[in-house]
Tab-separated table of C-alpha atoms and ligand atoms in Angstrom:
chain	number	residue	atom	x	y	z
A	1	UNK	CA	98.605	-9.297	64.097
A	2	UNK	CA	101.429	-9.600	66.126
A	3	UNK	CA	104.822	-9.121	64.250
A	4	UNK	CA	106.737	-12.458	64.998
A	5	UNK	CA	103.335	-14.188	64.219
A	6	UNK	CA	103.264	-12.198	60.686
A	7	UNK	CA	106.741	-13.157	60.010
A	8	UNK	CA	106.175	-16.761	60.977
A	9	UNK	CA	103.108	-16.697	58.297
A	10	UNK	CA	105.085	-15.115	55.709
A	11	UNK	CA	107.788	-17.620	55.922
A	12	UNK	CA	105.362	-20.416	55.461
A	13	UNK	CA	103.517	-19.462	52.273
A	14	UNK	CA	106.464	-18.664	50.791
A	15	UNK	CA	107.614	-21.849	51.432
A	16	UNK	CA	104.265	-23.482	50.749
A	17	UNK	CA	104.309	-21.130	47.083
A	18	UNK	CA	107.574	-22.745	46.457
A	19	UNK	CA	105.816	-26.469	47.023
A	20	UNK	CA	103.131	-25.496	44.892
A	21	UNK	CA	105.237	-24.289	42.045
A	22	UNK	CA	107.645	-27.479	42.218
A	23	UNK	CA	104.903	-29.494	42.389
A	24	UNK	CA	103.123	-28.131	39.688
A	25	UNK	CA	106.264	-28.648	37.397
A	26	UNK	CA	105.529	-32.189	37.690
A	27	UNK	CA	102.550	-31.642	35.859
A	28	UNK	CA	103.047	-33.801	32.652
A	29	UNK	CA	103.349	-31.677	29.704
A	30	UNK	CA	100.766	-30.656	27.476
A	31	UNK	CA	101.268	-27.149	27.510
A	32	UNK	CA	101.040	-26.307	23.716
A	33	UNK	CA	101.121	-22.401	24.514
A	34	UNK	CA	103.182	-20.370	26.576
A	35	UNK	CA	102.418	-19.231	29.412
A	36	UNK	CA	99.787	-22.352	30.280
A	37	UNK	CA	100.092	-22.894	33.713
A	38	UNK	CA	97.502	-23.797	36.428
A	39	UNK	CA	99.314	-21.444	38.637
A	40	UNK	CA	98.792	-23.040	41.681
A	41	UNK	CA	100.879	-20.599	43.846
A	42	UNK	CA	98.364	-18.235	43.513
A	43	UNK	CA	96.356	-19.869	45.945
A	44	UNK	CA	99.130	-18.741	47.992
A	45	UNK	CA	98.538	-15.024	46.884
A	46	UNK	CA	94.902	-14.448	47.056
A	47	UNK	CA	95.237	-15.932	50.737
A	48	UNK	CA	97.929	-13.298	51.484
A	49	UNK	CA	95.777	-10.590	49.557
A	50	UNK	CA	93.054	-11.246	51.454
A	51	UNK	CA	94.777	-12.125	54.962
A	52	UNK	CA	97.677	-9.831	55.029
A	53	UNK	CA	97.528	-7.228	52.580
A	54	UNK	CA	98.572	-6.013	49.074
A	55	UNK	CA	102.669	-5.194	50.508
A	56	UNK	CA	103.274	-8.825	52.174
A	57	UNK	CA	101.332	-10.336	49.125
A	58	UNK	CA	104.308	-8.541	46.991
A	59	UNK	CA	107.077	-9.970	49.230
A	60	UNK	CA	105.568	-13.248	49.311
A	61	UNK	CA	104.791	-14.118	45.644
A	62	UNK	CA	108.271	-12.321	44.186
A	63	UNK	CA	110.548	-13.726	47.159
A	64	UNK	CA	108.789	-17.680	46.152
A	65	UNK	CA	109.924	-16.255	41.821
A	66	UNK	CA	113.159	-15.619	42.640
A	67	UNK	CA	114.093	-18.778	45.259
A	68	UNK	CA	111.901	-21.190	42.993
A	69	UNK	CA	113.912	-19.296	40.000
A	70	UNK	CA	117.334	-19.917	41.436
A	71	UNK	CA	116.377	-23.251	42.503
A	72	UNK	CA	114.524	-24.737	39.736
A	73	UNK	CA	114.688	-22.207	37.016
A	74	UNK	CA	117.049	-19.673	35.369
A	75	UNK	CA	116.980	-16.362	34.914
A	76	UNK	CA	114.305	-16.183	32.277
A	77	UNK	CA	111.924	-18.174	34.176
A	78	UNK	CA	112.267	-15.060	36.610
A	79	UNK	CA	111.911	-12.400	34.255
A	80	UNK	CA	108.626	-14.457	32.524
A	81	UNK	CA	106.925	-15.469	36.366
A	82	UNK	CA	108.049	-11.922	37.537
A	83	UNK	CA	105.649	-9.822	34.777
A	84	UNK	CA	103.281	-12.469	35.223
A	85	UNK	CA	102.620	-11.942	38.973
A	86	UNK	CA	103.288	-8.725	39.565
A	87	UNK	CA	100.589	-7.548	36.688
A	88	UNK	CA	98.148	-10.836	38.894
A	89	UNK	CA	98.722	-9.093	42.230
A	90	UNK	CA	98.099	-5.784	40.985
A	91	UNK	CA	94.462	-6.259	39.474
A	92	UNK	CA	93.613	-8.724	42.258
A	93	UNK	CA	94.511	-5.623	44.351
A	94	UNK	CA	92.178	-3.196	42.613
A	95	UNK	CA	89.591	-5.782	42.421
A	96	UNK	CA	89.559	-6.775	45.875
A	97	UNK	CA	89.107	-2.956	46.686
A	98	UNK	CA	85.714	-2.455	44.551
A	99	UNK	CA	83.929	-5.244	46.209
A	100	UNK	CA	82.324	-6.116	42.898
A	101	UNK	CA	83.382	-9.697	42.826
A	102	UNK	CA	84.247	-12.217	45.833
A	103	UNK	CA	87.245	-14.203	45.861
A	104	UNK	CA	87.019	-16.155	42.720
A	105	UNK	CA	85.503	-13.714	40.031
A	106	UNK	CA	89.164	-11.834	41.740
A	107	UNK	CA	91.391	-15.044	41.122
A	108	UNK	CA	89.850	-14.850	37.478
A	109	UNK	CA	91.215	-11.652	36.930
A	110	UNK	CA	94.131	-12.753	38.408
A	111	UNK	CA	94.477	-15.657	36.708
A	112	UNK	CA	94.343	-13.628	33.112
A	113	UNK	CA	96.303	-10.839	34.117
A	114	UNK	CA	99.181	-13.898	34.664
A	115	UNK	CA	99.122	-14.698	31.176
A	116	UNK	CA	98.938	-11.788	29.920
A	117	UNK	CA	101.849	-10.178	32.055
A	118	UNK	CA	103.796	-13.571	30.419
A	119	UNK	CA	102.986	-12.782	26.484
A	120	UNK	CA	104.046	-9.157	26.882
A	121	UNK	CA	107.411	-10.323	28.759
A	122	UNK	CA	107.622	-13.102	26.291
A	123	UNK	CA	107.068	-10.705	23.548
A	124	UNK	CA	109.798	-8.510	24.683
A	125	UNK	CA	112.512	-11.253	25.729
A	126	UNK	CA	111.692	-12.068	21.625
A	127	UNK	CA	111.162	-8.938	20.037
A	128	UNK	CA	108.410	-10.558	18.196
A	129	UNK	CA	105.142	-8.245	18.649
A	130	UNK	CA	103.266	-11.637	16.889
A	131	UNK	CA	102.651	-13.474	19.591
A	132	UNK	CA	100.446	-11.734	21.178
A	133	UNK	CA	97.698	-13.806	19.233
A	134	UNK	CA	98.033	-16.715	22.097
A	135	UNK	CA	95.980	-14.260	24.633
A	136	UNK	CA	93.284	-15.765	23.028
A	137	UNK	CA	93.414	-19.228	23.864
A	138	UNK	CA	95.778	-17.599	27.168
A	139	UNK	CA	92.286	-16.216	27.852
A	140	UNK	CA	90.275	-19.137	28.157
A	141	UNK	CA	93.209	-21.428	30.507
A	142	UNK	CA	93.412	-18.370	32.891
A	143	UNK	CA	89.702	-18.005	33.385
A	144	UNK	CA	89.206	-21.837	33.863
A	145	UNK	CA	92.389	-21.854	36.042
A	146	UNK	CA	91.870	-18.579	37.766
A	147	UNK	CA	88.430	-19.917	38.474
A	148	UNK	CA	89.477	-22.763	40.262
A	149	UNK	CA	92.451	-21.104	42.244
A	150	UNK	CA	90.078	-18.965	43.257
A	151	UNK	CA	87.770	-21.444	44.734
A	152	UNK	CA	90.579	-23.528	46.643
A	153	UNK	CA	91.762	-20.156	47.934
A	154	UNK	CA	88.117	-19.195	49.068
A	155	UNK	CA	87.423	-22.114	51.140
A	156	UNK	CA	90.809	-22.237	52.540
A	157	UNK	CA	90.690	-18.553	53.780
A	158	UNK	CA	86.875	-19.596	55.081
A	159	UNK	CA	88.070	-22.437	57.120
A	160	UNK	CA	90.701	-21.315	58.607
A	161	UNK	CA	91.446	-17.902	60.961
A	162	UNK	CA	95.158	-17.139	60.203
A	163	UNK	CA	94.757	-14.202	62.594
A	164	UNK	CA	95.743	-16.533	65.465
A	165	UNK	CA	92.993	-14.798	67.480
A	166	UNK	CA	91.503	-18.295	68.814
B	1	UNK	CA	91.833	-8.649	59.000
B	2	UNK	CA	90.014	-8.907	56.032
B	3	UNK	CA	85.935	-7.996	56.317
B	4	UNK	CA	83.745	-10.172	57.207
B	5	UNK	CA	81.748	-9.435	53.988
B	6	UNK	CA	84.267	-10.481	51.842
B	7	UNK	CA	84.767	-13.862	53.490
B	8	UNK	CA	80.990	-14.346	53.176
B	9	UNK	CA	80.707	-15.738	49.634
B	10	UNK	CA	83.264	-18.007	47.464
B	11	UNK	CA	81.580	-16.845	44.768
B	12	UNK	CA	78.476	-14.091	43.404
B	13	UNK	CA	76.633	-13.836	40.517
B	14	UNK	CA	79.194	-11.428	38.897
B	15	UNK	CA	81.789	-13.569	39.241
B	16	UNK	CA	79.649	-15.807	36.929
B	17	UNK	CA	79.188	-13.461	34.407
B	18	UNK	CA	82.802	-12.574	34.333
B	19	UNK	CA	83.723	-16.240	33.961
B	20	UNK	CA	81.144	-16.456	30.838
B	21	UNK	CA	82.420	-13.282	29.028
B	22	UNK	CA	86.035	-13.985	29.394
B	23	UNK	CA	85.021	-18.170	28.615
B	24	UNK	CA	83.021	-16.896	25.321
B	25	UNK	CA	85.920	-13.425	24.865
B	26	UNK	CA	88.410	-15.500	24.558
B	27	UNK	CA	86.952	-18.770	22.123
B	28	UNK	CA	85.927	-16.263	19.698
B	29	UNK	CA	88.889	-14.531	19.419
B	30	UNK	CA	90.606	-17.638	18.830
B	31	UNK	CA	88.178	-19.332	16.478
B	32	UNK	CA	88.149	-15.616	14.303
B	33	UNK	CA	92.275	-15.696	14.433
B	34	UNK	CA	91.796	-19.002	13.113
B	35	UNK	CA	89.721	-19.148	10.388
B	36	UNK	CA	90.152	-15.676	9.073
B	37	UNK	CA	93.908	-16.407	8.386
B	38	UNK	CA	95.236	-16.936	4.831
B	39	UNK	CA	97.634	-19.692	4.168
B	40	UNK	CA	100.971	-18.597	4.617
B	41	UNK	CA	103.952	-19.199	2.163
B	42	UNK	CA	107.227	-18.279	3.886
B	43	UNK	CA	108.569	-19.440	7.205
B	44	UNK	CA	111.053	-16.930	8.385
B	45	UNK	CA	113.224	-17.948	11.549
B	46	UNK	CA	114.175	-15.606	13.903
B	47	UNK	CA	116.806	-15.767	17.081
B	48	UNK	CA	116.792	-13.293	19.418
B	49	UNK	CA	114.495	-10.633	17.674
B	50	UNK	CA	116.739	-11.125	14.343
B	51	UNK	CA	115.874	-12.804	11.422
B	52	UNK	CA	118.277	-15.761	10.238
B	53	UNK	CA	116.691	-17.706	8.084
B	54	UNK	CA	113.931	-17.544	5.024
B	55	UNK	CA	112.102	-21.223	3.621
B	56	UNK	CA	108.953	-21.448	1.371
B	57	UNK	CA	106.745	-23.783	2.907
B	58	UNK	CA	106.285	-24.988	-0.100
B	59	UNK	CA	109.731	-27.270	0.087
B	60	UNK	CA	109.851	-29.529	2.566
B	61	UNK	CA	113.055	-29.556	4.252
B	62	UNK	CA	114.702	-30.193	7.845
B	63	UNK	CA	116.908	-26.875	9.546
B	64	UNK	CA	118.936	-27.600	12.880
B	65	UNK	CA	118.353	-24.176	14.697
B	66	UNK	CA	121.238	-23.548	17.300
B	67	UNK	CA	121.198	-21.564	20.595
B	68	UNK	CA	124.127	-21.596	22.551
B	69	UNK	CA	124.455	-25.335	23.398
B	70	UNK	CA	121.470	-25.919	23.088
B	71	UNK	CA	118.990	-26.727	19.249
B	72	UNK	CA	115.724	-27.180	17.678
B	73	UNK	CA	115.239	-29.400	14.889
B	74	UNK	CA	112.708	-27.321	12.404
B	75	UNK	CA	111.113	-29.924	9.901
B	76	UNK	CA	109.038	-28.233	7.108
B	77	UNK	CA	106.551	-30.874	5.746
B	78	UNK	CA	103.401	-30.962	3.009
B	79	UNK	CA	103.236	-26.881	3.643
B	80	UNK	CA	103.504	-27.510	7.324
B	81	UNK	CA	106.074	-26.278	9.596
B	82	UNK	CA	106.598	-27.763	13.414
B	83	UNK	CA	109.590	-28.453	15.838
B	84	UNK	CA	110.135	-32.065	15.861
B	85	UNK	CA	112.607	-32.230	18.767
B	86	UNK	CA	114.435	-29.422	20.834
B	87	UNK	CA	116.544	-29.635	23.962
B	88	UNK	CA	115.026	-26.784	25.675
B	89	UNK	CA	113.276	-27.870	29.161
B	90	UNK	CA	110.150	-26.823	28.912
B	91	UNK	CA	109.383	-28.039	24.975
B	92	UNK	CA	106.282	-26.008	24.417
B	93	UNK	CA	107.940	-25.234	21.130
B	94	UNK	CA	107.524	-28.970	20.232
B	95	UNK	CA	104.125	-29.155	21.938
B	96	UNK	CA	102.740	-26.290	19.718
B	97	UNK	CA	102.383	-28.643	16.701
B	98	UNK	CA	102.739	-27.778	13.423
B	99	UNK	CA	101.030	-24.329	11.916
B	100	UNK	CA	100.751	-22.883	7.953
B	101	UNK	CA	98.825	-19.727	8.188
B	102	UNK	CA	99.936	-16.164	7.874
B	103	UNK	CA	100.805	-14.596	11.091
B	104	UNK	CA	101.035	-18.054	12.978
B	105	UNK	CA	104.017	-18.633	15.275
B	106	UNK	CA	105.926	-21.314	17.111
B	107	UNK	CA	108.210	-20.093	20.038
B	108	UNK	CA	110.747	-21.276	21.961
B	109	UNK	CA	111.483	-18.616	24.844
B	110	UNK	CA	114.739	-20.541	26.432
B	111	UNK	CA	116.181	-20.304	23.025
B	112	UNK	CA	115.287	-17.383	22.110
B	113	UNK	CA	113.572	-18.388	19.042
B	114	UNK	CA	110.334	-17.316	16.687
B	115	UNK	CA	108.751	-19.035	13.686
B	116	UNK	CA	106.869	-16.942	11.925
B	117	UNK	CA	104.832	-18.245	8.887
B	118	UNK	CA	104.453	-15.056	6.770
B	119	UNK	CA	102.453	-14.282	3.232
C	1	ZN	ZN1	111.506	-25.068	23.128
C-alpha cells in the first residue's frame, strides 16, 4: 500500500474509533460492573489488525485513547482504556497468527482480554486485589460483545478492499 | 494484505466452541462466587487503597464519602450496603446495587473508592 494512501486510512479510523467511542458513551447506563462496555471501537481494531498490521493497529487504537481521553475523558479513563486495549490488541495479535479461529472467535478473545486488562488497571489505580471477582460476569459481556464486534468487523473487512487496488 | 484464507469465513466451528466455554466459564464462576459466599458483617471503606472507615452492617446508617470535590452517599440498610447517589460521571458505583456477602465490593474508580463487605 502506498504510503500517503496508508496515512489517509489511518487518519480515518482513528477518527471513525473516536465516533464509535463517543457514540457509544451515549449508551444509556446500565453498566452495573466496571469495565462493561460494548467496545465498539474495536471494530476499528480488528479491521486495522487484519488490513494493516499489528504496529498501525497500536497507533490507531492508543492515538483514538488518548484524543477521546483528552476530549471526553480524564486521565484515568486513559490509564483504564489504555491496559484494556493494549492487553485486546496483543492476544488478537497472537491469535490472528495461529489461524485457529477466524475473525470473530479473535474479537472474542479480544473482547475478554479488554476487560480483563480494565480489572487489573482498576485493581491497581485502587489497591484493592478484591475486585478481581467481576472477571466473572466481565467474562460473559466480553464474549457476547467480542462476539458481535467481531462479526460487524468480519463483514466489513469482506465487503470492502481497503487496499485501494480496484 | 491480509490472506485470502482468513477473509474466507466470519466465523468456524472453533470460534463456536470458544464462545460456549467462555459463555458457560464465566456463568459458573459467577453463580459459585455467589452462592458459596458467607454473609458478611463489616463494611470497611477504603479511598485510595487506605482504609477510612469501619460499619457493622448490622446498623443501618447513611456516610457521605468525599473525594476531592466530588462524594458518594453510602446508605447501609436491613444488612445491606449500596451507593444511593454519587457525583462521579460514570455512576457504576450506584448501578452496582446493594451487596452483603463476604468479599463483595462496590467501586467507584473516579473517586478512588472500595467497599468491601468483610467477615
Ligand atoms: Zn461512582
Amino acid at each position: 500500500m502506498r504510503n500517503n494512501r496508508k496515512i489517509a486510512l489511518m487518519g480515518a479510523f482513528i477518527a471513525l474509533a473516536m465516533v464509535l467511542s463517543y457514540f457509544e458513551s451515549f449508551i444509556p447506563v446500565f453498566i452495573a460492573v466496571p469495565g462493561v462496555k460494548p467496545g465498539l471501537a474495536n471494530i476499528v481494531t480488528i479491521i486495522a489488525l487484519k488490513e494493516l498490521g499489528l504496529k498501525d493497529a497500536f497507533v490507531i487504537s492508543i492515538a483514538r485513547i488518548i484524543l477521546s481521553g483528552i476530549l471526553f475523558g480524564n486521565i484515568t479513563v486513559i490509564l483504564y482504556s489504555l491496559a484494556g486495549a493494549i492487553l485486546s490488541i496483543l492476544a488478537m495479535s497472537f491469535l490472528s497468527k495461529i489461524k485457529i479461529f477466524s475473525v470473530t472467535g479473535i474479537s472474542i478473545i479480544g473482547g475478554v482480554m479488554h476487560n480483563l486488562g480494565q480489572v487489573i488497571m482498576a485493581s491497581l489505580l485502587l489497591d484493592s486485589g478484591s475486585i478481581m471477582y467481576y472477571m466473572a460476569v466481565l467474562t460473559v459481556t466480553g464474549t457476547v460483545s467480542g462476539a458481535l464486534v467481531g462479526i460487524l468487523a468480519g463483514i466489513i473487512i469482506t465487503r470492502i478492499d481497503f487496499s485501494g487496488k480496484n | 494484505m491480509s490472506e485470502e484464507s482468513s477473509k474466507k469465513r466470519l466465523i468456524n466451528k472453533f470460534d463456536i466452541i470458544l464462545f460456549i466455554l467462555l459463555i458457560i466459564l464465566g456463568a459458573c464462576a459467577f453463580l459459585i462466587i455467589k452462592f458459596t459466599r458467607a454473609e458478611g458483617k463489616t463494611v470497611n471503606i477504603y479511598s485510595d487503597g487506605e482504609l477510612t472507615e469501619s460499619f457493622s452492617l448490622d446498623d443501618d446508617t447513611e456516610y457521605v464519602y468525599i473525594w476531592e470535590d466530588g462524594n458518594n452517599v453510602i446508605v447501609i440498610e436491613n444488612g445491606y450496603v449500596y451507593v444511593s447517589h454519587a457525583d462521579c460521571p460514570d455512576k457504576v458505583c450506584v448501578n452496582q446495587g446493594e451487596i452483603k456477602n463476604d468479599g463483595e465490593t462496590i467501586v467507584c474508580i473516579p473517586h478512588r473508592l472500595v467497599i468491601e463487605v468483610d467477615e
